[in-house]
C-alpha cells in the first residue's frame, strides 16, 4: 500500500494550495481519511479528518480556511487550503485508515509528506 501526497509548494501569505493524496497498491476499503502536519521542532498534529460517513473534523487553526474532501472511486483525498498564513508552514502528511480483511480491522497508512511553505 502506498500513499502519495502532492501539491505542496511555496506560496505567499493569503494564497491558496490544494493538496492531493492517492492510495495505490490495495483494494481495501478506505474508512477515514485525514491530513496532518508537522512544523520544524513541533509534533505532528491533525489538520483535518473525514470519515466514511461524511463527518469532518478540523483543527481550530484550520476551521474556515481549509476543506477536506475525498474521491472514493479514485482512492484520493484532498485538502483545499485558503488564506494561508506563515504559521501553516509545515510538512503535510495524508493518512488513510484502511479496513483490512478478514476481520476488517482498521489500519493506518501514511504518505511521505509534502512541504508547504508560506512566506510573509
Short mmCIF file of C-alpha atoms in Angstrom, two decimals:
data_model
loop_
_atom_site.label_atom_id
_atom_site.label_comp_id
_atom_site.label_asym_id
_atom_site.label_seq_id
_atom_site.Cartn_x
_atom_site.Cartn_y
_atom_site.Cartn_z
CA UNK A 1 0.00 0.00 0.00
CA UNK A 2 1.35 3.41 -0.95
CA UNK A 3 0.04 6.86 -0.30
CA UNK A 4 1.46 9.62 -2.47
CA UNK A 5 0.85 13.20 -1.50
CA UNK A 6 1.40 16.12 -3.84
CA UNK A 7 0.52 19.75 -4.30
CA UNK A 8 2.78 21.38 -1.77
CA UNK A 9 4.96 24.33 -2.58
CA UNK A 10 5.86 27.90 -1.81
CA UNK A 11 3.03 30.40 -1.60
CA UNK A 12 2.62 33.91 -0.29
CA UNK A 13 0.51 34.63 2.75
CA UNK A 14 -3.12 34.86 1.76
CA UNK A 15 -2.68 32.43 -1.08
CA UNK A 16 -4.15 29.00 -1.67
CA UNK A 17 -2.97 25.48 -2.32
CA UNK A 18 -4.68 22.18 -2.98
CA UNK A 19 -3.02 19.08 -1.63
CA UNK A 20 -3.83 15.70 -3.14
CA UNK A 21 -3.15 12.19 -1.95
CA UNK A 22 -3.73 8.98 -3.83
CA UNK A 23 -3.67 5.45 -2.46
CA UNK A 24 -2.37 2.63 -4.62
CA UNK A 25 -1.45 -1.00 -4.25
CA UNK A 26 -4.54 -2.08 -2.38
CA UNK A 27 -8.20 -2.74 -2.93
CA UNK A 28 -9.01 -2.48 0.75
CA UNK A 29 -11.87 -0.19 1.62
CA UNK A 30 -10.93 3.23 2.89
CA UNK A 31 -12.56 4.23 6.12
CA UNK A 32 -11.47 7.60 7.49
CA UNK A 33 -9.02 9.90 5.75
CA UNK A 34 -7.09 12.80 7.12
CA UNK A 35 -4.34 15.35 6.78
CA UNK A 36 -1.73 16.01 9.42
CA UNK A 37 1.18 18.42 9.51
CA UNK A 38 4.47 18.75 11.28
CA UNK A 39 6.35 22.00 11.57
CA UNK A 40 10.05 22.09 12.48
CA UNK A 41 10.55 21.38 16.15
CA UNK A 42 6.91 20.54 16.71
CA UNK A 43 4.86 17.39 16.98
CA UNK A 44 2.70 16.13 14.17
CA UNK A 45 -0.80 17.47 14.52
CA UNK A 46 -4.17 16.76 12.99
CA UNK A 47 -5.32 19.31 10.45
CA UNK A 48 -8.50 17.75 9.07
CA UNK A 49 -10.26 14.42 9.09
CA UNK A 50 -13.16 12.98 7.12
CA UNK A 51 -14.97 9.76 7.93
CA UNK A 52 -16.64 7.38 5.52
CA UNK A 53 -19.96 8.77 6.75
CA UNK A 54 -19.02 12.29 5.76
CA UNK A 55 -18.29 13.62 9.22
CA UNK A 56 -15.49 16.15 9.29
CA UNK A 57 -13.21 17.47 11.97
CA UNK A 58 -10.76 20.34 11.75
CA UNK A 59 -8.08 21.79 13.92
CA UNK A 60 -9.12 25.17 15.26
CA UNK A 61 -6.37 26.75 13.17
CA UNK A 62 -7.85 25.23 10.01
CA UNK A 63 -11.53 25.94 10.55
CA UNK A 64 -12.98 28.29 7.97
CA UNK A 65 -9.86 28.16 5.81
CA UNK A 66 -9.24 24.51 4.94
CA UNK A 67 -11.60 21.96 3.42
CA UNK A 68 -11.04 18.22 3.24
CA UNK A 69 -12.66 16.13 0.54
CA UNK A 70 -12.39 12.62 -0.82
CA UNK A 71 -12.99 10.76 -4.05
CA UNK A 72 -13.64 7.17 -3.15
CA UNK A 73 -13.70 5.99 -6.75
CA UNK A 74 -10.17 7.29 -7.27
CA UNK A 75 -8.86 6.47 -3.76
CA UNK A 76 -7.98 10.09 -3.28
CA UNK A 77 -8.19 12.69 -0.56
CA UNK A 78 -7.75 16.42 -0.99
CA UNK A 79 -7.08 19.41 1.21
CA UNK A 80 -8.09 22.81 -0.09
CA UNK A 81 -6.16 25.44 1.84
CA UNK A 82 -7.15 29.09 1.56
CA UNK A 83 -5.96 32.25 3.28
CA UNK A 84 -2.66 30.60 4.08
CA UNK A 85 -0.53 32.01 6.88
CA UNK A 86 3.19 31.67 7.61
CA UNK A 87 2.28 29.52 10.61
CA UNK A 88 0.79 26.97 8.20
CA UNK A 89 4.32 26.19 7.04
CA UNK A 90 4.93 22.50 7.64
CA UNK A 91 5.25 19.12 6.03
CA UNK A 92 1.75 17.85 5.36
CA UNK A 93 1.01 14.14 5.58
CA UNK A 94 -2.02 12.30 4.32
CA UNK A 95 -3.47 9.46 6.32
CA UNK A 96 -5.93 6.75 5.38
CA UNK A 97 -7.48 4.16 7.59
CA UNK A 98 -7.98 1.01 5.56
CA UNK A 99 -10.28 -1.85 6.51
CA UNK A 100 -8.16 -4.97 6.24
CA UNK A 101 -9.77 -8.39 5.84
CA UNK A 102 -10.60 -10.87 7.09
CA UNK A 103 -11.97 -9.04 10.11
CA UNK A 104 -11.78 -5.58 8.52
CA UNK A 105 -9.74 -4.11 11.30
CA UNK A 106 -8.82 -0.50 10.63
CA UNK A 107 -5.14 0.08 9.91
CA UNK A 108 -3.50 3.44 9.40
CA UNK A 109 -1.32 4.21 6.42
CA UNK A 110 0.72 7.33 5.82
CA UNK A 111 2.11 9.19 2.87
CA UNK A 112 5.65 10.59 2.89
CA UNK A 113 4.53 14.17 3.15
CA UNK A 114 4.60 17.26 1.02
CA UNK A 115 6.20 20.54 2.06
CA UNK A 116 4.07 23.65 2.32
CA UNK A 117 5.91 26.93 2.84
CA UNK A 118 4.01 30.17 3.31
CA UNK A 119 6.03 33.35 3.03
CA UNK A 120 5.05 36.56 4.77
#
